[in-house]
XYZ file of C-alpha atoms in Angstrom:
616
model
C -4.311 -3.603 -56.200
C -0.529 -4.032 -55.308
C 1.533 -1.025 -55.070
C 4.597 -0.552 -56.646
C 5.107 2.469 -54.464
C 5.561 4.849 -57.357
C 3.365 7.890 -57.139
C 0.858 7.608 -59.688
C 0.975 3.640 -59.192
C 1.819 1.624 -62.275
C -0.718 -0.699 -61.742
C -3.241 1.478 -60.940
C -2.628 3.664 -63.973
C -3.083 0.573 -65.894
C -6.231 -0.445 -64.380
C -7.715 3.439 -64.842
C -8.363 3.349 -60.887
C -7.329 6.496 -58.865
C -3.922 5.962 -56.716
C -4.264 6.520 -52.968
C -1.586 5.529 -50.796
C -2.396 5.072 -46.979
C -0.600 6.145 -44.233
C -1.746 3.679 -41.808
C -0.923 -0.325 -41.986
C -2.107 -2.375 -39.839
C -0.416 -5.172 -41.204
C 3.158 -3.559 -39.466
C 1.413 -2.643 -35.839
C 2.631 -4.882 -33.059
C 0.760 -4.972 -29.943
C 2.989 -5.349 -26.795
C 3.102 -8.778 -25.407
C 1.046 -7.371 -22.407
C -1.791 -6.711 -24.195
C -2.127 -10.047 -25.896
C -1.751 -11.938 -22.117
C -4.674 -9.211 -21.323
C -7.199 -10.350 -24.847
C -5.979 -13.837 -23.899
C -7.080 -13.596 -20.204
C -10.200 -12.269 -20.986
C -11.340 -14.810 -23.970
C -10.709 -17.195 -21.240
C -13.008 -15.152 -19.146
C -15.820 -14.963 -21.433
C -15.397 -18.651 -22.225
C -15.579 -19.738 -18.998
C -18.799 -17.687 -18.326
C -20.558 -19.313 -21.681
C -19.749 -22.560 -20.494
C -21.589 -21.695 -16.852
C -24.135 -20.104 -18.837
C -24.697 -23.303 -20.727
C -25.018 -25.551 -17.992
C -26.912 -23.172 -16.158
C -31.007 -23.901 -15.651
C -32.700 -21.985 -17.723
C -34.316 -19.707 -14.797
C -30.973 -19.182 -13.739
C -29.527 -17.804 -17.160
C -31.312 -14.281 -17.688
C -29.715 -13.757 -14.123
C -26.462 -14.521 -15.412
C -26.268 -12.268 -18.055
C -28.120 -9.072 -15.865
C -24.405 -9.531 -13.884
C -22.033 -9.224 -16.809
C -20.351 -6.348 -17.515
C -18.929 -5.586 -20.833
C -16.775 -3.221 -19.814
C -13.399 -3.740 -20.801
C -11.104 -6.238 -18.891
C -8.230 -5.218 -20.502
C -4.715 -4.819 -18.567
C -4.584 -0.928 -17.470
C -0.602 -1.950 -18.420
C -1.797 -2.817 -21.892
C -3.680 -0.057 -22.366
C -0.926 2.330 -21.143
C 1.867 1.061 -23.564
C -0.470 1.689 -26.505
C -0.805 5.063 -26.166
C 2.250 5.906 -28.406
C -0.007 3.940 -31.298
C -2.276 7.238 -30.982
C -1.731 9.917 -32.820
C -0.100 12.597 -31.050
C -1.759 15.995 -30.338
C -0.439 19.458 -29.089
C -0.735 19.702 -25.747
C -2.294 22.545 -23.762
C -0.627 24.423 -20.926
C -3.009 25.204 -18.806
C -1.996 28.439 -16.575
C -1.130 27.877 -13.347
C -0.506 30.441 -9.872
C 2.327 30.003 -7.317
C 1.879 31.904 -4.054
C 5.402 31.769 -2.952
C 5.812 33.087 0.916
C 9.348 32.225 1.218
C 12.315 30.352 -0.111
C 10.756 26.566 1.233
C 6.527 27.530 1.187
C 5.322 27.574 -2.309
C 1.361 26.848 -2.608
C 0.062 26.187 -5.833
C -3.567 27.346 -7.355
C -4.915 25.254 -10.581
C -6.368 26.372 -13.913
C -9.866 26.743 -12.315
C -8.954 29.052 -9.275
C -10.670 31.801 -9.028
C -7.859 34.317 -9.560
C -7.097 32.900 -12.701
C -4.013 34.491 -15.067
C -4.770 38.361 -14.532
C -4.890 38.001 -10.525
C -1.900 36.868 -8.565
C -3.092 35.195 -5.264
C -0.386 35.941 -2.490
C -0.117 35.755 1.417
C -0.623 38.453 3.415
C 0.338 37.408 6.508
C 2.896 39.001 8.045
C 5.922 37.484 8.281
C 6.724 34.513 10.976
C 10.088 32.802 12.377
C 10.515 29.672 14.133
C 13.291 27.821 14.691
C 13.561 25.061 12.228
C 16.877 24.354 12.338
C 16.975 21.990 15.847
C 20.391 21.239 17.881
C 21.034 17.427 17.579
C 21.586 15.369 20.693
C 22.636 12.036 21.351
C 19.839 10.974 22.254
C 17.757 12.230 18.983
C 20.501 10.497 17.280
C 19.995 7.546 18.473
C 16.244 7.246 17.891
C 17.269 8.607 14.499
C 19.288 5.872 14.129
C 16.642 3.381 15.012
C 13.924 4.685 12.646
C 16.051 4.798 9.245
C 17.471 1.467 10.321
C 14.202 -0.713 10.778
C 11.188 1.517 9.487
C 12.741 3.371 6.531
C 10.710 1.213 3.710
C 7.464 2.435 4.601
C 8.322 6.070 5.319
C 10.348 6.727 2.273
C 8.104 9.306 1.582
C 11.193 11.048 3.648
C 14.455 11.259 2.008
C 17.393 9.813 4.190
C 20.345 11.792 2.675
C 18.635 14.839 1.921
C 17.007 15.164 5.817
C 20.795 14.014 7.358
C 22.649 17.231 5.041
C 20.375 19.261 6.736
C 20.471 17.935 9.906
C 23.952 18.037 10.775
C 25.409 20.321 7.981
C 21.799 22.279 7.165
C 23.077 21.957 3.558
C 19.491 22.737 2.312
C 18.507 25.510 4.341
C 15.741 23.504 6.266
C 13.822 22.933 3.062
C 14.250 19.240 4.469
C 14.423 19.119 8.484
C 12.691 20.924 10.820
C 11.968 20.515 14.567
C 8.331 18.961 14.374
C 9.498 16.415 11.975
C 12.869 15.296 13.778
C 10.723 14.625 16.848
C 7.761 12.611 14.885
C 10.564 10.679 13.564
C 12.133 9.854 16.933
C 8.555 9.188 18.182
C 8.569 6.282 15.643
C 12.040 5.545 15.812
C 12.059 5.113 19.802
C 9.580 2.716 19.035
C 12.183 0.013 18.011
C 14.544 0.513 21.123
C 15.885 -2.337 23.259
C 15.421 0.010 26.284
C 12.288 0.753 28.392
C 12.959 4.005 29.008
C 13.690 4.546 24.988
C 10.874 3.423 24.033
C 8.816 5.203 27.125
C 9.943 8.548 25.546
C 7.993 8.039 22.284
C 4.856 9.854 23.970
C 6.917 12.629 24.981
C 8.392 13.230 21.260
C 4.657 12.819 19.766
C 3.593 15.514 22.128
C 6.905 17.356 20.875
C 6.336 17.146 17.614
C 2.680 18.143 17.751
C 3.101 21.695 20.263
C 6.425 22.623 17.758
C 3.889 22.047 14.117
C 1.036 23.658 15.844
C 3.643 26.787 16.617
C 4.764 26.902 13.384
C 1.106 26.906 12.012
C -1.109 23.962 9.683
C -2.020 27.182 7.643
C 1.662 27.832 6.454
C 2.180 24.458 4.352
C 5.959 23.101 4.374
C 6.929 19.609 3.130
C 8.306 18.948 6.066
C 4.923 19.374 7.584
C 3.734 17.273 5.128
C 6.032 14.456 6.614
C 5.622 15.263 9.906
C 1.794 14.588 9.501
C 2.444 11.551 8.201
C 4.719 10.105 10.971
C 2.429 10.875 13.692
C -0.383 9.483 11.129
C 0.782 6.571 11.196
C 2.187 6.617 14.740
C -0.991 6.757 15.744
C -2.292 3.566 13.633
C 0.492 1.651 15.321
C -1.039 2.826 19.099
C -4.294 1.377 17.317
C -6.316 4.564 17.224
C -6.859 4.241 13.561
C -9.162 7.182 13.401
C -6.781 9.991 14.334
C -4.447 8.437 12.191
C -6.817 8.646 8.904
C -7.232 12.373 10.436
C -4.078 13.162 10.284
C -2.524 11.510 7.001
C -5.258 13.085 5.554
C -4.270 16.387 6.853
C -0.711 15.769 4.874
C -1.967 14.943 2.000
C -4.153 17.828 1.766
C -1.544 20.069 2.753
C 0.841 18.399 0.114
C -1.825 19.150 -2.604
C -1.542 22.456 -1.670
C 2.148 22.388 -2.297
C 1.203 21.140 -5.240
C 3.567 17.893 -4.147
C 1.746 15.597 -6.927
C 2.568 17.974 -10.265
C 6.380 18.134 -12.053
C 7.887 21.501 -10.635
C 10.084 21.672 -13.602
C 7.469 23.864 -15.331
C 7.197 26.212 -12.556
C 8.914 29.498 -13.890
C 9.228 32.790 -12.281
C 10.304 35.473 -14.748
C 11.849 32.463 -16.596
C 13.953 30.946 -13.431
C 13.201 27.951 -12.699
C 11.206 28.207 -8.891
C 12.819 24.568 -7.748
C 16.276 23.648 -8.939
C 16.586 19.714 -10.714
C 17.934 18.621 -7.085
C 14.821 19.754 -5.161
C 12.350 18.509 -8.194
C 13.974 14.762 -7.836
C 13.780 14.921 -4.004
C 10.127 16.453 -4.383
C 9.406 13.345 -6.531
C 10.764 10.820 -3.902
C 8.387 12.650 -1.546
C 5.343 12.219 -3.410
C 5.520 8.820 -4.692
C 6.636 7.779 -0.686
C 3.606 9.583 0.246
C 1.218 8.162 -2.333
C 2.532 4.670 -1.243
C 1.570 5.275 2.163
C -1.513 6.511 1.179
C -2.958 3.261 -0.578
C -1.600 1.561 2.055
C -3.573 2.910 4.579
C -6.478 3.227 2.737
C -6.269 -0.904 1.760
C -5.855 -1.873 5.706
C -8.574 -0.059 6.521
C -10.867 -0.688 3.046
C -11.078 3.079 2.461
C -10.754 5.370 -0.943
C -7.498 6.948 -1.611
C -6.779 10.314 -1.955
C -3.733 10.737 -3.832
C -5.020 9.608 -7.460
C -2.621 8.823 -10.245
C -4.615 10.552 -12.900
C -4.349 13.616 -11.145
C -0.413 13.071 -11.171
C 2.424 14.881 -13.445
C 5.124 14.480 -11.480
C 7.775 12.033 -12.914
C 8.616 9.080 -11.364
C 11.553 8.672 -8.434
C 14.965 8.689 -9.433
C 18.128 6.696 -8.286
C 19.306 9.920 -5.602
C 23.115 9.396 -4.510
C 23.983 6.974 -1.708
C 26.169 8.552 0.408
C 28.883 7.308 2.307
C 29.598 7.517 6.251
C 26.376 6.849 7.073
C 25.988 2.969 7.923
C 25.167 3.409 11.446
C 21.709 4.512 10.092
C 21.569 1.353 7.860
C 20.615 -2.054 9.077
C 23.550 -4.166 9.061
C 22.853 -7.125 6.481
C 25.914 -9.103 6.745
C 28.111 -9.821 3.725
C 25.824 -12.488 2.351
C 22.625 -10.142 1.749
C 21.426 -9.669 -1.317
C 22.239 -6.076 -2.133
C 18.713 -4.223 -2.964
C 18.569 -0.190 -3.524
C 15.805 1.692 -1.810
C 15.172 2.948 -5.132
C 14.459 -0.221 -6.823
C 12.523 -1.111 -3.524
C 10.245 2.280 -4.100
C 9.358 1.662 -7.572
C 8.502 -2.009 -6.602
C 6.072 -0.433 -3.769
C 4.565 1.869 -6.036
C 3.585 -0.631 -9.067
C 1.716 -2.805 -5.575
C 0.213 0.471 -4.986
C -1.720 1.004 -8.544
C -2.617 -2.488 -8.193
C -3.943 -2.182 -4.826
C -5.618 1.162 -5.695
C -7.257 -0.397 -8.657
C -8.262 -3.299 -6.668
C -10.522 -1.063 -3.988
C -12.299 0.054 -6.959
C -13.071 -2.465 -9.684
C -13.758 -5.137 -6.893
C -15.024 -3.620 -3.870
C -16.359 -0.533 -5.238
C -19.680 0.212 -3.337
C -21.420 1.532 -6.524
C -25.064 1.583 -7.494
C -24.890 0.054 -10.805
C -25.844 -4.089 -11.614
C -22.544 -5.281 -10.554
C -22.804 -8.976 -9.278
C -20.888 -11.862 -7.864
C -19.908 -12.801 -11.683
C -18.416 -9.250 -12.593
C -16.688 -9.228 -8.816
C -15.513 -12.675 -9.417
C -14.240 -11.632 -12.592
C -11.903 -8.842 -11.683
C -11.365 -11.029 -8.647
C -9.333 -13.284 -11.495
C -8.044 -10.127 -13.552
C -6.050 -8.721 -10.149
C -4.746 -12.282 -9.253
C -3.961 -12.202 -12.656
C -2.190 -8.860 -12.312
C -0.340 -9.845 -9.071
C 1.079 -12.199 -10.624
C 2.377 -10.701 -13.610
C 4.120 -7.982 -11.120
C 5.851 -11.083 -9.500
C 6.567 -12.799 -12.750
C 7.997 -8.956 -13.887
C 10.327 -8.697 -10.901
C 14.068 -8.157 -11.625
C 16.255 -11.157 -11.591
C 18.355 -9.702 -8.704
C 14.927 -9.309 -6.822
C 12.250 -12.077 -7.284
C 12.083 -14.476 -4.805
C 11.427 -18.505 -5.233
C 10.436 -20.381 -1.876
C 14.219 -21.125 -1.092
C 15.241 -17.536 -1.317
C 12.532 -16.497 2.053
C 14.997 -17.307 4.070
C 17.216 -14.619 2.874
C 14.657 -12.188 2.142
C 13.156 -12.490 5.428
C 16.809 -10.807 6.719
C 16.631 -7.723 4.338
C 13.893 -5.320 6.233
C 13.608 -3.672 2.975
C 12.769 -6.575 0.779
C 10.677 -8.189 3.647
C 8.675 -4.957 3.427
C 8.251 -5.613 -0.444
C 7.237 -9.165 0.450
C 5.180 -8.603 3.126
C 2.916 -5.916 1.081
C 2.559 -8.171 -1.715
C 0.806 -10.906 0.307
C -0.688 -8.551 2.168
C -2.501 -7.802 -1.108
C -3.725 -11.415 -2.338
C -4.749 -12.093 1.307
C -7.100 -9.047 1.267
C -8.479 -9.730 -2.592
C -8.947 -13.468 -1.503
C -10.321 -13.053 1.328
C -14.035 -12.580 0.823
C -14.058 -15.106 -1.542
C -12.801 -18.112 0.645
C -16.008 -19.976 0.111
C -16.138 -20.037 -3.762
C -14.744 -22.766 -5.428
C -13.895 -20.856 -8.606
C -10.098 -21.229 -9.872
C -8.944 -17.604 -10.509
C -5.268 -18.164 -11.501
C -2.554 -20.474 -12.180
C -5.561 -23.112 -11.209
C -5.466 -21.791 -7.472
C -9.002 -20.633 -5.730
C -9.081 -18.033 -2.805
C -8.499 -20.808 -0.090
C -5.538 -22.023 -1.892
C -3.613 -18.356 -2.474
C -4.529 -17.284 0.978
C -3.560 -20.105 2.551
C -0.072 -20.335 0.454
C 0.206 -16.467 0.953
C 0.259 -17.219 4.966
C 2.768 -20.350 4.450
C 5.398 -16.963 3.074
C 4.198 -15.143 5.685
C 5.474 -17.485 7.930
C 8.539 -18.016 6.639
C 9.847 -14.608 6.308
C 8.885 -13.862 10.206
C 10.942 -17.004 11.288
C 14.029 -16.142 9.166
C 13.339 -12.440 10.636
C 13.027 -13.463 14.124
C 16.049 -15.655 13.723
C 18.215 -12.463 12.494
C 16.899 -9.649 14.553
C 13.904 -10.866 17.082
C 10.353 -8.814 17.045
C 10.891 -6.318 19.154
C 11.619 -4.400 16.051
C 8.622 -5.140 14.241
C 7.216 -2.742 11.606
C 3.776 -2.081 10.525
C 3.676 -4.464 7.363
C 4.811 -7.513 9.566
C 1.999 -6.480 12.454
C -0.437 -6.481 9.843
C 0.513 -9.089 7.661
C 0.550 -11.460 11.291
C -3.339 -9.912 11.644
C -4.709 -10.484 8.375
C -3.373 -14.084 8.287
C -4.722 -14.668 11.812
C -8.267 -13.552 10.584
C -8.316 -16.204 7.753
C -6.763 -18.995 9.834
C -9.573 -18.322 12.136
C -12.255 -17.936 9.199
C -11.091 -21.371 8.130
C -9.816 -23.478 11.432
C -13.534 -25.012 11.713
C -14.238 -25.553 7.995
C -11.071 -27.781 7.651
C -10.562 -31.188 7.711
C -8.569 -32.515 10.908
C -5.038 -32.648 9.028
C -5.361 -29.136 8.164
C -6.740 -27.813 11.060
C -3.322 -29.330 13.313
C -1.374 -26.916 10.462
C -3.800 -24.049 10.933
C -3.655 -24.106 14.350
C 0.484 -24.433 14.442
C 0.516 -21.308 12.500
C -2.165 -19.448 14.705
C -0.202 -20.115 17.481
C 3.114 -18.934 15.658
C 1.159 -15.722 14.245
C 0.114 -14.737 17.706
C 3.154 -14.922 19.139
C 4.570 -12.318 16.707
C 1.874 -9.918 18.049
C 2.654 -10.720 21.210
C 6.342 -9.833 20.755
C 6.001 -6.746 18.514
C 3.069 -5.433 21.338
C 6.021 -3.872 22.865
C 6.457 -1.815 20.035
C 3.131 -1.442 18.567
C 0.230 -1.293 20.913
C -2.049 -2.077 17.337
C -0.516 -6.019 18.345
C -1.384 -5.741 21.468
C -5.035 -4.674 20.606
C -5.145 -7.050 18.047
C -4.392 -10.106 20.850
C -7.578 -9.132 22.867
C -9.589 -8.996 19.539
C -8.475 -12.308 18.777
C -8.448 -13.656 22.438
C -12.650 -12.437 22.503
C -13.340 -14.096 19.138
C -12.146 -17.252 20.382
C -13.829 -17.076 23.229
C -17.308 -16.073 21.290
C -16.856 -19.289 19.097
C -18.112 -21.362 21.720
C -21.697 -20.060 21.906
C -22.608 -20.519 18.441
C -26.345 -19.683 17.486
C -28.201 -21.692 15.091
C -28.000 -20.087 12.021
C -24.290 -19.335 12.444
C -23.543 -22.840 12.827
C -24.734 -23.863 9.099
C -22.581 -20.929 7.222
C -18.654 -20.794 6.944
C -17.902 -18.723 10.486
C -16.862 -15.176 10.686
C -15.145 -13.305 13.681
C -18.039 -13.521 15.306
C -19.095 -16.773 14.792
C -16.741 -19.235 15.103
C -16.616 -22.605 17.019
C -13.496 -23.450 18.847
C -12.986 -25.722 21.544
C -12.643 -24.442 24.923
C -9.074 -26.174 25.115
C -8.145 -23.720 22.646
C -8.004 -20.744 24.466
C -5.562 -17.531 23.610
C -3.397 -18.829 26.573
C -2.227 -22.027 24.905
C -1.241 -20.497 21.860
C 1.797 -18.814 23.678
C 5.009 -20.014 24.279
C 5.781 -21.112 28.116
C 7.952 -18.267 28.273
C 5.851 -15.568 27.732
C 2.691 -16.445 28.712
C 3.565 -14.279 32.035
C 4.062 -11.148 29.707
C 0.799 -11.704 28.205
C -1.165 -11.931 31.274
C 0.387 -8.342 32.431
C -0.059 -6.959 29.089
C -3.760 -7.514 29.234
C -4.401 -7.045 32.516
C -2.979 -3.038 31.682
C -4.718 -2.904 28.094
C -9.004 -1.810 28.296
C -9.927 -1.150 25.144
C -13.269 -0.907 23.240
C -13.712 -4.007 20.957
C -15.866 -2.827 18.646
C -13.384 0.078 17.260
C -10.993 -2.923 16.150
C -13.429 -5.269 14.571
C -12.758 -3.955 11.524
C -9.235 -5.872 11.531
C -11.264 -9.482 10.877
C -13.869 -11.028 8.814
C -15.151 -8.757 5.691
C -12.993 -7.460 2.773
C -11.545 -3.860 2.819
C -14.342 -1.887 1.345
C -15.896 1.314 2.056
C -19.512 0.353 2.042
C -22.760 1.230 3.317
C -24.481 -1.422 5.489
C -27.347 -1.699 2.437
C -24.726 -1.876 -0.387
C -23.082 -4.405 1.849
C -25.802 -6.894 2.021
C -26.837 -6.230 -1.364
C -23.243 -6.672 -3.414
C -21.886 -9.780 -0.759
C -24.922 -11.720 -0.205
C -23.685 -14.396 -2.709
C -20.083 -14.642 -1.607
C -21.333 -17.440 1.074
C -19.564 -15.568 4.120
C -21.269 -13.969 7.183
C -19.720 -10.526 7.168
């Protein structure tokens, strides 16, 4: 019956039927274009699988369908924009407890803590001073200087501005400088020095840093702590010993879950004052989302879960903080024809990789129990390529790159950083799957956006070796030189003899970045020996190895292929007295090559890869 939208209906009171008018329409809802790419993707999906499923022998079929999952496929960004189409609900403020000790320690207590409302948890330990306001020297300068200059991108989890007020003016009472974290950051920042002796001194400021925390005490949490943990964290991943540096990021973000870092301080109220002003809530949110970046990226280089979750997050996202002026000698100098890129921008670009990444250790390497096979990994193998590219295809004008822009981009440490984690991502999904033969997007397979993802690669260290040399190498371009080593290696014997001259030119190009950047980064250095002992293992192949698609440990290569010749004439001396000072135990670093980043068990492992084709 058509309504006439009077209330009783004309028509209806004609036709003696009872008027109800509906609130809901469907005919008006609009579903974001995201979510019809994400129903489109997976029909294809489903499509493609009846189509195997048809050609299939029969015996094979009922094996076919045990391995899909009907879970849904859907976009996580299509789901989240169409949760204002729900109907909205009161919300529930749970109570919270804040056991404040002093004007910059605040630890927080949940709904569920045992004190609940009625008890108010609170320190008794009596009260404690050390000095956290430290003298500046030149010398501290000057590795200050060097670390916001090349390695501010992946520590952003540190606010420049807010930790230079209090350094030189302590404009924030030391809520954002203190002693152990100015000499973590000159630890790393004397890492990027032209000079020996410079970057000589970086034990000394680790060993600094660590006596001045341990006086102040792990058990009094500080968000400065929080950052100092997770400099020498990843310090220590740079010497190579990746263990102490899971140790201690884990330590900060434990510590910053006690601050309650990951939940929106604006609610906190103490007799209806606000505990944090706005200023300290926006710089609290640059902290957290710099430390849950760093988080998933350690996790994804070394295939383990995450710890900072987004579900369990409140806090809003990072703002634009001011820009101040006067400070350019701790910028790197761009030149006038740089694309002009804010850190901001650059964070929230890092982030969006992150929930991609984080997603991606789940729904395809997850080590669970339940019938997941090859077809449901392959699946969400396509869904994430899928997703990558939709972040790419989302980038802002003044940001997304085409081939002819890696030149430029390569120049901009910030944007190469952006760059560099992006492929680092498709190489790692891709990876495992090198063998298969399935097209997963824009009619690519594994091979093809691995190998394409190293031909960037390559490009962006050239232009960045052009502009500045290696010897200021950060993490994302030592491991973005590794993981394209490992699948140059995985595929230099399965190739045919044009692309093996092309796989071996960029080998050779890829290991002379580590070789450069070992002066910085011992983790290169490491990484060299790995490689140089794989090599060497290739030519002892056993039987069985021989008929399968080699792994690290299996590879053929000829024995006029050594490490050696891979290096340029001019610093094959440097290598030899590199090596002949490095002992290391191989086995700790094997990790770097050959199977995807998971966290598995070595049953689950056999079990859930067996059908991928590649040795692991």
């Amino acid at each position: 019956i058509k309504c006439d939208r009077k209330s009783p209906c004309t028509n209806c009171t004609h036709l003696g039927e009872q008027c109800i008018h509906k609130n809901l329409d469907n005919r008006k809802k609009r579903h974001p274009h995201s979510y019809v790419q994400a129903l489109e993707s997976q029909l294809a999906t489903m499509e493609s699988f009846l189509m195997k499923l048809k050609d299939s022998p029969t015996n094979e079929r009922l094996k076919m369908l045990e391995s899909v999952t009907f879970a849904d496929h859907l976009s996580f960004n299509g789901r989240e924009n169409n949760t204002s189409d729900l109907p909205k609900e009161d919300s529930i403020d749970f109570p919270i407890s804040l056991d404040i000790r002093g004007p910059n320690t605040i630890t927080f207590y949940g709904p569920t803590n045992i004190y609940g409302s009625s008890l108010r948890p609170s320190s008794v330990d009596a009260p404690f001073h050390v000095k956290q306001h430290p003298m500046f020297s030149p010398a501290i300068t000057y590795c200050l200087k060097l670390f916001f200059k090349w390695q501010y991108t992946q520590f952003m989890y540190i606010n420049r501005e807010a930790f230079l007020l209090d350094y030189y003016h302590h404009y924030h009472d030391g809520r954002y400088c203190s002693e152990h974290l100015l000499y973590a950051m000159c630890a790393l920042g004397s890492r990027m020095a032209p000079e020996a002796e410079v970057v000589n001194s970086s034990d000394k400021y680790y060993r600094l840093s660590w006596d001045t925390l341990m006086e102040y005490g792990l058990g009094r949490p500080h968000i400065t702590s929080v950052q100092c943990l997770l400099c020498l964290g990843f310090y220590d991943i740079g010497m190579g010993n990746n263990s102490l540096g899971w140790l201690l990021s884990g330590l900060a973000f434990r510590m910053g879950q006690d601050l309650g870092f990951q939940l929106d301080p604006r609610k906190w109220f103490m007799n209806e004052i606000p505990v944090i002003s706005a200023e300290d809530a926006a710089v609290r949110s640059r902290i957290y989302w710099g430390s849950y970046v760093a988080d998933v990226f350690i996790s994804f280089i070394l295939g383990r879960p995450t710890t900072l979750k987004k579900s369990d997050t409140s806090i809003p996202g990072s703002v634009n903080l001011p820009d101040f002026d006067g400070i350019d000698e701790f910028k790197c100098d761009l030149g006038p024809a740089a694309k002009p890129a804010t850190l901001f921008v650059m964070l929230l670009l890092l982030v969006d990789l992150s929930h991609i990444a984080d997603a991606i250790l789940f729904d395809v390497f997850s080590p669970s129990d339940f019938p997941y096979g090859i077809n449901a990994r392959l699946q969400n193998l396509g869904k994430y390529n899928l997703e990558l590219m939709k972040w790419y295809l989302k980038l802002p004008d003044d940001v997304r790159w085409k081939k002819s822009d890696l030149k430029i981009h390569g120049q901009n440490p910030d944007m190469l950083a952006v760059c560099l984690y992006y492929y680092l991502i498709r190489i790692c999904l891709n990876r495992p799957f090198l063998a298969r033969k399935e097209i997963t997007s824009n009619d690519m397979t594994s091979k093809v956006i691995c190998l394409d993802s190293i031909e960037d690669i390559s490009q962006l260290l050239k232009s960045y070796r052009d502009a500045f040399g290696f010897e200021s190498a950060s993490l994302f371009m030592v491991y973005a030189a590794i993981v394209s080593c490992s699948v140059l290696i995985m595929l230099k014997n399965s190739s045919i003899i044009s692309e093996r001259l092309d796989i071996e030119e960029k080998l050779r190009f890829f290991i002379m970045v580590l070789q450069k950047s070992s002066k910085s980064w011992k983790l290169a250095a490491k990484s060299l020996t790995l490689i140089e002992t794989s090599l060497k293992d290739e030519s002892n192949p056993t039987a069985d190895e021989s008929s399968a698609l080699p792994n690290l440990n299996s590879r053929i290569v000829p024995e006029e292929f050594p490490i050696f010749n891979y290096l340029d004439e001019t610093i094959k001396s440097e290598f030899i007295d590199d090596q002949s000072n490095l002992a290391i135990d191989n086995e700790e670093y094997r990790s770097f090559f050959g199977g995807p980043p998971v966290f598995m068990t070595s049953a689950s492992h056999n079990n859930l890869w067996k059908d991928t084709n590649i040795p692991f």
